[in-house]
Short mmCIF file of C-alpha atoms and ligand atoms in Angstrom, two decimals:
data_model
loop_
_atom_site.label_atom_id
_atom_site.label_comp_id
_atom_site.label_asym_id
_atom_site.label_seq_id
_atom_site.Cartn_x
_atom_site.Cartn_y
_atom_site.Cartn_z
CA MET A 1195 129.89 85.01 82.40
CA SER A 1196 131.13 88.63 82.04
CA ALA A 1197 128.73 90.30 80.71
CA SER A 1198 126.50 89.22 83.59
CA ARG A 1199 129.03 90.65 86.31
CA ASP A 1200 129.75 94.22 84.45
CA ILE A 1201 125.28 93.66 84.02
CA ASP A 1202 125.41 93.16 88.13
CA SER A 1203 128.29 95.81 89.02
CA LEU A 1204 126.64 98.08 86.85
CA ILE A 1205 122.82 97.44 88.71
CA ASP A 1206 124.81 97.89 92.78
CA MET A 1207 126.18 100.68 91.11
CA MET A 1208 123.63 102.98 89.96
CA ALA A 1209 121.68 101.12 92.69
CA ARG A 1210 124.33 103.65 94.73
CA LEU A 1211 122.72 107.14 93.09
CA PRO A 1212 119.88 109.02 95.47
CA GLY A 1213 116.43 108.33 94.71
CA LEU A 1214 117.49 104.98 93.37
CA GLY A 1215 117.43 101.88 94.66
CA PRO A 1216 118.31 98.08 93.61
CA ARG A 1217 114.67 97.37 92.01
CA SER A 1218 114.50 100.82 90.03
CA ALA A 1219 118.49 100.55 89.50
CA ARG A 1220 117.25 97.01 87.47
CA ARG A 1221 114.44 98.87 85.74
CA ALA A 1222 116.90 101.36 84.33
CA VAL A 1223 119.59 99.32 83.06
CA LEU A 1224 117.64 96.64 81.59
CA HIS A 1225 115.41 99.75 80.04
CA MET A 1226 119.27 100.89 78.81
CA ILE A 1227 120.54 97.58 78.05
CA ARG A 1228 117.06 98.12 75.64
CA LYS A 1229 118.05 101.42 74.50
CA LYS A 1230 121.44 100.62 73.62
CA GLU A 1231 122.14 102.89 71.04
CA LEU A 1232 120.04 105.68 71.97
CA LEU A 1233 120.68 105.87 75.96
CA LEU A 1234 123.77 103.51 77.04
CA THR A 1235 125.97 104.66 75.11
CA PRO A 1236 125.60 108.19 74.61
CA LEU A 1237 124.87 108.07 78.38
CA ALA A 1238 128.40 106.45 78.87
CA ASP A 1239 129.85 109.32 76.53
CA LEU A 1240 128.66 112.08 78.37
CA MET A 1241 129.83 110.41 81.65
CA HIS A 1242 133.35 110.74 80.18
CA HIS A 1243 133.33 114.34 78.76
CA VAL A 1244 131.39 115.10 82.53
CA ALA A 1245 133.75 113.48 84.24
CA ALA A 1246 137.04 115.03 82.03
CA SER A 1247 136.34 118.62 82.39
CA VAL A 1248 133.86 119.13 85.55
CA ARG A 1249 135.90 121.36 88.16
CA GLU A 1250 135.20 123.43 91.04
CA CYS A 1251 135.49 127.54 89.92
CA ALA A 1252 137.44 128.78 91.78
CA ASN A 1253 136.13 131.55 92.91
CA CYS A 1254 132.39 130.76 93.64
CA GLY A 1255 132.46 127.09 94.63
CA ASN A 1256 130.28 126.35 91.56
CA ILE A 1257 130.61 123.72 89.19
CA GLY A 1258 132.48 124.46 85.92
CA SER A 1259 134.97 123.28 82.94
CA ALA A 1260 137.44 126.12 83.34
CA ASP A 1261 138.62 127.73 86.43
CA LEU A 1262 136.18 129.88 86.09
CA CYS A 1263 132.64 128.64 85.66
CA ASP A 1264 129.75 130.31 83.28
CA ILE A 1265 128.69 133.07 85.93
CA CYS A 1266 131.66 133.95 87.26
CA GLN A 1267 133.47 135.11 83.61
CA SER A 1268 129.81 136.58 83.15
CA GLU A 1269 130.18 140.45 82.50
CA LYS A 1270 126.87 140.43 82.51
CA ARG A 1271 126.45 138.84 86.11
CA ALA A 1272 128.32 141.38 87.72
CA THR A 1273 125.50 143.46 89.34
CA GLY A 1274 127.07 143.53 92.22
CA GLU A 1275 124.84 141.29 94.37
CA ILE A 1276 126.38 137.81 95.30
CA CYS A 1277 123.54 135.04 96.63
CA VAL A 1278 124.98 132.61 99.39
CA VAL A 1279 123.71 128.98 98.73
CA GLU A 1280 124.72 125.59 100.81
CA ASP A 1281 125.39 123.76 97.74
CA VAL A 1282 125.41 123.57 93.81
CA ALA A 1283 122.23 122.01 93.63
CA ASP A 1284 120.35 125.10 95.42
CA LEU A 1285 122.17 127.10 93.17
CA TRP A 1286 120.42 125.27 90.28
CA ALA A 1287 117.27 125.96 91.55
CA MET A 1288 117.69 129.72 91.98
CA GLU A 1289 118.94 130.17 88.12
CA ARG A 1290 115.50 127.68 87.56
CA SER A 1291 113.71 130.94 89.52
CA ALA A 1292 115.33 132.64 86.70
CA VAL A 1293 114.98 136.01 88.57
CA PHE A 1294 118.62 136.15 90.57
CA LYS A 1295 120.66 138.72 87.76
CA GLY A 1296 123.59 138.34 90.71
CA ARG A 1297 126.85 136.00 91.36
CA TYR A 1298 126.35 133.47 93.41
CA HIS A 1299 128.31 131.39 96.48
CA VAL A 1300 128.39 128.34 96.87
CA LEU A 1301 129.60 127.11 100.63
CA GLY A 1302 129.87 123.20 99.98
CA GLY A 1303 127.33 123.18 103.40
CA THR A 1304 126.64 125.01 106.72
CA LEU A 1305 128.59 125.52 109.83
CA SER A 1306 128.40 122.73 112.14
CA ALA A 1307 130.28 122.19 115.50
CA LEU A 1308 129.20 117.88 115.41
CA ASP A 1309 131.14 117.36 112.09
CA ALA A 1310 133.58 119.81 112.63
CA VAL A 1311 132.90 122.61 109.72
CA GLY A 1312 134.51 125.40 110.38
CA PRO A 1313 134.66 129.04 108.43
CA GLU A 1314 137.18 128.36 106.11
CA GLU A 1315 135.20 124.91 105.10
CA LEU A 1316 133.37 126.99 103.25
CA ARG A 1317 134.99 129.66 101.26
CA ILE A 1318 133.03 132.28 104.07
CA PRO A 1319 136.95 134.26 104.30
CA ARG A 1320 137.36 133.87 100.33
CA LEU A 1321 133.30 135.37 100.63
CA VAL A 1322 134.70 137.88 102.16
CA GLU A 1323 137.44 139.40 99.70
CA ARG A 1324 134.85 138.90 97.42
CA VAL A 1325 132.53 141.44 98.69
CA THR A 1326 135.65 144.15 98.19
CA GLU A 1327 137.11 142.44 94.70
CA GLU A 1328 134.08 142.77 92.96
CA GLY A 1329 132.38 145.92 94.11
CA ILE A 1330 129.58 144.24 96.48
CA THR A 1331 126.91 146.11 97.86
CA GLU A 1332 124.56 143.27 98.37
CA VAL A 1333 125.03 139.55 99.41
CA ILE A 1334 121.36 137.49 99.97
CA LEU A 1335 121.36 134.61 102.44
CA ALA A 1336 119.91 131.72 100.26
CA LEU A 1337 120.38 129.38 102.94
CA ASN A 1338 118.24 126.31 103.94
CA ALA A 1339 115.40 126.95 107.42
CA THR A 1340 117.48 124.52 109.11
CA VAL A 1341 118.86 125.21 112.67
CA ASP A 1342 122.66 124.96 110.87
CA GLY A 1343 121.62 127.15 107.81
CA GLN A 1344 120.71 130.03 109.77
CA THR A 1345 123.52 129.59 111.70
CA THR A 1346 125.16 129.89 109.29
CA ALA A 1347 123.32 132.34 107.71
CA HIS A 1348 124.40 135.06 111.09
CA TYR A 1349 127.77 134.06 111.31
CA ILE A 1350 128.01 134.94 107.76
CA ALA A 1351 125.94 137.96 108.58
CA ASP A 1352 128.66 138.90 111.65
CA GLN A 1353 131.80 138.57 109.50
CA LEU A 1354 129.63 141.42 106.85
CA GLU A 1355 127.70 143.94 108.85
CA GLY A 1356 128.59 147.22 107.91
CA GLN A 1357 130.18 146.13 104.32
CA VAL A 1358 127.19 145.13 102.34
CA ARG A 1359 123.62 145.31 102.54
CA LEU A 1360 122.44 142.34 103.81
CA THR A 1361 119.32 139.73 103.02
CA SER A 1362 117.50 136.94 103.04
CA LEU A 1363 114.66 135.01 101.02
CA ALA A 1364 112.00 135.41 103.24
CA GLN A 1365 108.47 134.62 102.55
CA GLY A 1366 107.74 131.19 100.96
CA VAL A 1367 110.61 129.38 102.54
CA PRO A 1368 108.14 126.85 105.01
CA ILE A 1369 110.01 125.99 108.35
CA GLY A 1370 112.81 122.95 108.08
CA GLY A 1371 112.19 123.82 104.09
CA GLU A 1372 115.27 122.97 102.07
CA LEU A 1373 115.69 124.97 98.64
CA ASP A 1374 115.73 122.78 96.48
CA TYR A 1375 112.46 120.74 96.97
CA LEU A 1376 110.69 124.29 96.41
CA ASP A 1377 108.85 124.96 93.12
CA ASP A 1378 110.64 127.61 90.90
CA GLY A 1379 107.59 130.06 91.76
CA THR A 1380 107.78 129.84 95.50
CA ILE A 1381 111.57 130.68 94.87
CA THR A 1382 110.58 133.87 92.89
CA ALA A 1383 108.32 134.93 95.60
CA ALA A 1384 110.90 134.48 97.94
CA LEU A 1385 112.96 136.47 96.69
CA ARG A 1386 111.10 139.46 95.25
CA ALA A 1387 109.93 139.75 99.34
CA ARG A 1388 113.36 139.53 100.36
CA LYS A 1389 113.98 141.05 104.24
CA GLU A 1390 116.92 143.72 105.82
CA LEU A 1391 119.23 141.31 108.39
CA MET B 949 130.09 126.79 78.42
CA SER B 950 130.92 122.80 77.56
CA ALA B 951 130.55 121.25 81.09
CA SER B 952 128.17 122.70 81.75
CA ARG B 953 126.19 122.14 78.65
CA ASP B 954 126.90 117.86 79.04
CA ILE B 955 126.14 117.85 82.39
CA ASP B 956 122.69 119.66 81.30
CA SER B 957 122.68 117.15 78.38
CA LEU B 958 122.95 113.63 81.12
CA ILE B 959 120.85 114.96 83.29
CA ASP B 960 117.90 115.20 80.26
CA MET B 961 119.20 111.61 79.57
CA MET B 962 118.91 110.46 83.36
CA ALA B 963 115.70 112.30 83.69
CA ARG B 964 114.85 109.65 81.04
CA LEU B 965 115.44 106.38 82.93
CA PRO B 966 112.57 104.78 84.39
CA GLY B 967 111.62 105.88 87.91
CA LEU B 968 114.46 108.94 87.76
CA GLY B 969 112.62 112.39 87.15
CA PRO B 970 113.74 115.68 86.45
CA ARG B 971 114.74 116.39 89.91
CA SER B 972 115.62 113.01 90.85
CA ALA B 973 118.57 112.97 87.82
CA ARG B 974 119.45 116.48 89.12
CA ARG B 975 120.53 115.44 92.68
CA ALA B 976 122.08 112.37 91.11
CA VAL B 977 123.63 114.02 88.48
CA LEU B 978 125.44 115.95 91.43
CA HIS B 979 126.07 113.15 93.69
CA MET B 980 128.26 111.31 90.28
CA ILE B 981 129.90 114.83 90.26
CA ARG B 982 131.34 115.04 94.00
CA LYS B 983 132.51 111.22 93.30
CA LYS B 984 133.76 111.65 90.05
CA GLU B 985 136.17 108.96 90.56
CA LEU B 986 133.90 106.41 93.05
CA LEU B 987 131.46 106.85 90.98
CA LEU B 988 131.34 108.91 87.24
CA THR B 989 134.03 107.44 85.73
CA PRO B 990 133.78 103.77 86.94
CA LEU B 991 129.90 103.91 86.02
CA ALA B 992 130.74 105.35 82.13
CA ASP B 993 133.51 102.89 82.37
CA LEU B 994 130.70 100.35 83.47
CA MET B 995 128.16 101.30 80.55
CA HIS B 996 130.71 101.21 77.75
CA HIS B 997 131.87 97.55 78.46
CA VAL B 998 128.19 96.14 78.83
CA ALA B 999 127.15 98.25 75.22
CA ALA B 1000 130.29 95.95 73.99
CA SER B 1001 129.89 92.71 75.55
CA VAL B 1002 125.86 92.21 75.41
CA ARG B 1003 123.26 90.54 73.34
CA GLU B 1004 120.52 88.36 73.08
CA CYS B 1005 120.41 84.58 73.67
CA ALA B 1006 119.73 83.12 70.57
CA ASN B 1007 118.29 80.29 72.19
CA CYS B 1008 116.21 82.08 74.98
CA GLY B 1009 116.16 85.81 75.02
CA ASN B 1010 117.95 86.46 78.04
CA ILE B 1011 120.76 88.54 78.17
CA GLY B 1012 124.03 87.60 78.03
CA SER B 1013 127.74 88.31 76.26
CA ALA B 1014 127.43 85.25 73.49
CA ASP B 1015 125.69 84.22 71.53
CA LEU B 1016 124.10 81.45 74.17
CA CYS B 1017 123.16 83.01 77.73
CA ASP B 1018 124.82 81.37 81.11
CA ILE B 1019 122.56 80.06 81.68
CA CYS B 1020 121.77 77.87 78.16
CA GLN B 1021 125.32 77.11 78.58
CA SER B 1022 124.86 75.68 81.87
CA GLU B 1023 124.63 72.18 81.66
CA LYS B 1024 123.97 71.83 85.20
CA ARG B 1025 120.39 73.91 83.50
CA ALA B 1026 119.20 70.70 81.86
CA THR B 1027 117.08 69.74 84.12
CA GLY B 1028 113.98 68.64 81.47
CA GLU B 1029 112.57 72.64 82.50
CA ILE B 1030 111.12 75.11 80.61
CA CYS B 1031 110.51 78.06 82.24
CA VAL B 1032 108.61 80.92 80.36
CA VAL B 1033 108.79 84.60 81.37
CA GLU B 1034 107.34 87.94 79.55
CA ASP B 1035 111.06 89.32 79.86
CA VAL B 1036 114.19 89.34 81.39
CA ALA B 1037 113.96 91.24 84.51
CA ASP B 1038 111.14 88.49 85.50
CA LEU B 1039 114.05 86.22 84.89
CA TRP B 1040 116.24 87.62 87.00
CA ALA B 1041 113.17 88.06 89.81
CA MET B 1042 112.80 84.21 89.36
CA GLU B 1043 116.37 83.60 89.39
CA ARG B 1044 116.42 85.55 92.63
CA SER B 1045 114.17 83.44 94.16
CA ALA B 1046 117.29 80.88 93.77
CA VAL B 1047 114.23 77.97 94.05
CA PHE B 1048 114.33 76.78 89.86
CA LYS B 1049 116.55 75.05 88.61
CA GLY B 1050 115.89 75.00 84.65
CA ARG B 1051 116.01 77.26 81.96
CA TYR B 1052 113.90 79.76 80.65
CA HIS B 1053 112.45 81.18 77.65
CA VAL B 1054 112.10 85.23 77.14
CA LEU B 1055 108.52 86.01 75.32
CA GLY B 1056 109.51 89.79 75.56
CA GLY B 1057 106.30 90.89 75.63
CA THR B 1058 102.52 89.16 75.35
CA LEU B 1059 99.71 88.42 72.81
CA SER B 1060 98.38 91.79 71.80
CA ALA B 1061 95.80 91.66 69.26
CA LEU B 1062 96.01 95.81 69.46
CA ASP B 1063 99.46 95.83 68.77
CA ALA B 1064 100.06 93.37 66.72
CA VAL B 1065 101.95 90.72 67.88
CA GLY B 1066 102.14 88.02 67.20
CA PRO B 1067 103.92 84.11 68.39
CA GLU B 1068 106.57 84.98 66.29
CA GLU B 1069 107.59 88.25 68.03
CA LEU B 1070 107.46 85.96 71.13
CA ARG B 1071 109.56 83.48 69.89
CA ILE B 1072 106.88 81.00 70.75
CA PRO B 1073 108.05 78.40 67.56
CA ARG B 1074 111.48 78.32 69.28
CA LEU B 1075 109.64 77.24 72.21
CA VAL B 1076 108.23 74.45 70.85
CA GLU B 1077 110.99 73.72 68.93
CA ARG B 1078 113.16 73.52 72.03
CA VAL B 1079 111.01 71.53 74.04
CA THR B 1080 111.65 68.78 71.44
CA GLU B 1081 115.28 69.37 70.80
CA GLU B 1082 115.61 69.65 74.81
CA GLY B 1083 113.97 66.62 76.20
CA ILE B 1084 111.98 69.47 77.90
CA THR B 1085 108.90 67.24 80.51
CA GLU B 1086 107.35 70.30 81.68
CA VAL B 1087 107.56 73.75 80.72
CA ILE B 1088 106.10 76.86 83.67
CA LEU B 1089 103.57 79.59 82.67
CA ALA B 1090 105.00 82.25 84.82
CA LEU B 1091 103.41 84.98 82.26
CA ASN B 1092 102.05 88.16 84.41
CA ALA B 1093 98.59 87.72 85.57
CA THR B 1094 97.27 89.99 83.34
CA VAL B 1095 94.90 89.58 80.77
CA ASP B 1096 97.44 89.71 77.88
CA GLY B 1097 99.61 87.19 79.89
CA GLN B 1098 97.20 85.16 80.31
CA THR B 1099 96.00 85.11 76.64
CA THR B 1100 99.37 84.39 75.53
CA ALA B 1101 99.60 81.48 78.07
CA HIS B 1102 96.92 79.76 76.96
CA TYR B 1103 97.89 80.29 73.37
CA ILE B 1104 101.16 78.53 73.99
CA ALA B 1105 99.33 75.50 75.97
CA ASP B 1106 97.49 74.99 73.22
CA GLN B 1107 100.43 74.77 70.69
CA LEU B 1108 102.50 71.96 73.47
CA GLU B 1109 98.78 70.23 74.58
CA GLY B 1110 100.32 66.22 75.20
CA GLN B 1111 103.75 66.98 74.48
CA VAL B 1112 104.56 68.16 78.09
CA ARG B 1113 103.63 68.92 81.34
CA LEU B 1114 102.18 72.58 81.50
CA THR B 1115 102.01 74.08 84.89
CA SER B 1116 101.73 77.61 85.58
CA LEU B 1117 102.36 79.31 88.62
CA ALA B 1118 99.80 79.85 91.34
CA GLN B 1119 98.81 80.94 94.48
CA GLY B 1120 100.57 84.17 95.38
CA VAL B 1121 100.79 86.01 92.68
CA PRO B 1122 98.03 88.39 92.98
CA ILE B 1123 94.91 89.57 90.12
CA GLY B 1124 96.68 92.14 87.83
CA GLY B 1125 99.93 91.74 89.61
CA GLU B 1126 103.33 91.99 87.57
CA LEU B 1127 106.05 89.04 89.14
CA ASP B 1128 108.79 91.72 89.10
CA TYR B 1129 106.81 93.95 91.87
CA LEU B 1130 106.70 90.53 94.06
CA ASP B 1131 109.33 89.28 97.07
CA ASP B 1132 111.09 87.01 96.51
CA GLY B 1133 109.13 84.97 98.84
CA THR B 1134 106.16 85.33 97.59
CA ILE B 1135 107.52 84.26 93.58
CA THR B 1136 108.85 80.58 95.90
CA ALA B 1137 105.61 79.85 97.43
CA ALA B 1138 104.47 80.10 93.97
CA LEU B 1139 106.59 78.10 92.42
CA ARG B 1140 105.96 75.09 95.27
CA ALA B 1141 102.56 75.71 94.43
CA ARG B 1142 102.66 75.56 91.07
CA LYS B 1143 99.42 73.21 89.15
CA GLU B 1144 98.54 71.77 86.24
CA LEU B 1145 96.94 73.46 83.29
ZN1 ZN C 1512 131.79 131.25 90.05
ZN1 ZN C 1513 119.77 81.41 76.78
#
């Protein structure tokens, strides 16, 4: 019974991934089994590699394989601009648009009284330090257009008032919309038309 | 760059799974990374176990961990009935309905002149042998209600004519419908109302 039990466990675990349910998990597992050499084994290898090497950047909260992520390590990205995003998915969305050349600060969420998420949990004190340490001239607040996202943006703006140019993504981000759902062109337009806070 | 490159490769490979695209693959990979100990590492382990142990049943074509699958090994399933299905997803769908107590024969597709799929590729000669060897009294043709599925059902019925009771799933299977898309209740009803060919 062991292969069947492993297959069942694999389906259950795949079904917990966002966007997959029991049915698509079953299809995915059967597909992987049919393509064992091309898909199942390489996927397992890659997952082990990623699990062993992935870590959070000590500077910005991005994902990388060293104490500092690729972007924080790259001197080319020291443009004096920091783009503040809620999570790594948003950072990836910004990178796909390939318009922003500076560095990021990944909050890992938004301020929330309900969930007791305060500024420390969101690395906001570290952001304030970075502005001085890295000689930052502009902070772009690329937070989602949700109530919590905008509350967080205003809190950060208060902390950095007078120290740096503060901008936010403008035109193109729909009300209630989330960055990661937007196409690259919309993000590009929103970044180009960014406005002073 | 190595973690990022591994993460990119992982996203690309996940995006090739049925039901996932680039966006859901990115979400799934980020989710797995956030739950590294609970999800990423256990998934990689399970995939390796499955890749190492999974094999095709020599008797029926089902997936298992030995030369004979669990169902072919179980004496309880020797009811004298064989249910013929196109693929393992359909076998799983039948098993979820938990109404059928016999064994299966997994064709691995349907006869197709276009794709040059003949009876040998579909284990049809082996099915004919099994009817004698296992003392089968009824063969239930649970093939999809597609043109190729029905062509295949008629071909099998011709081969087994006069040797065995031949039935097919009836009421409840919509025209052009595929078994794996049906709910368990529909499959149960279709099996209970099966009709003579
Ligand atoms: Zn970093
Ligand atoms: Zn079997």
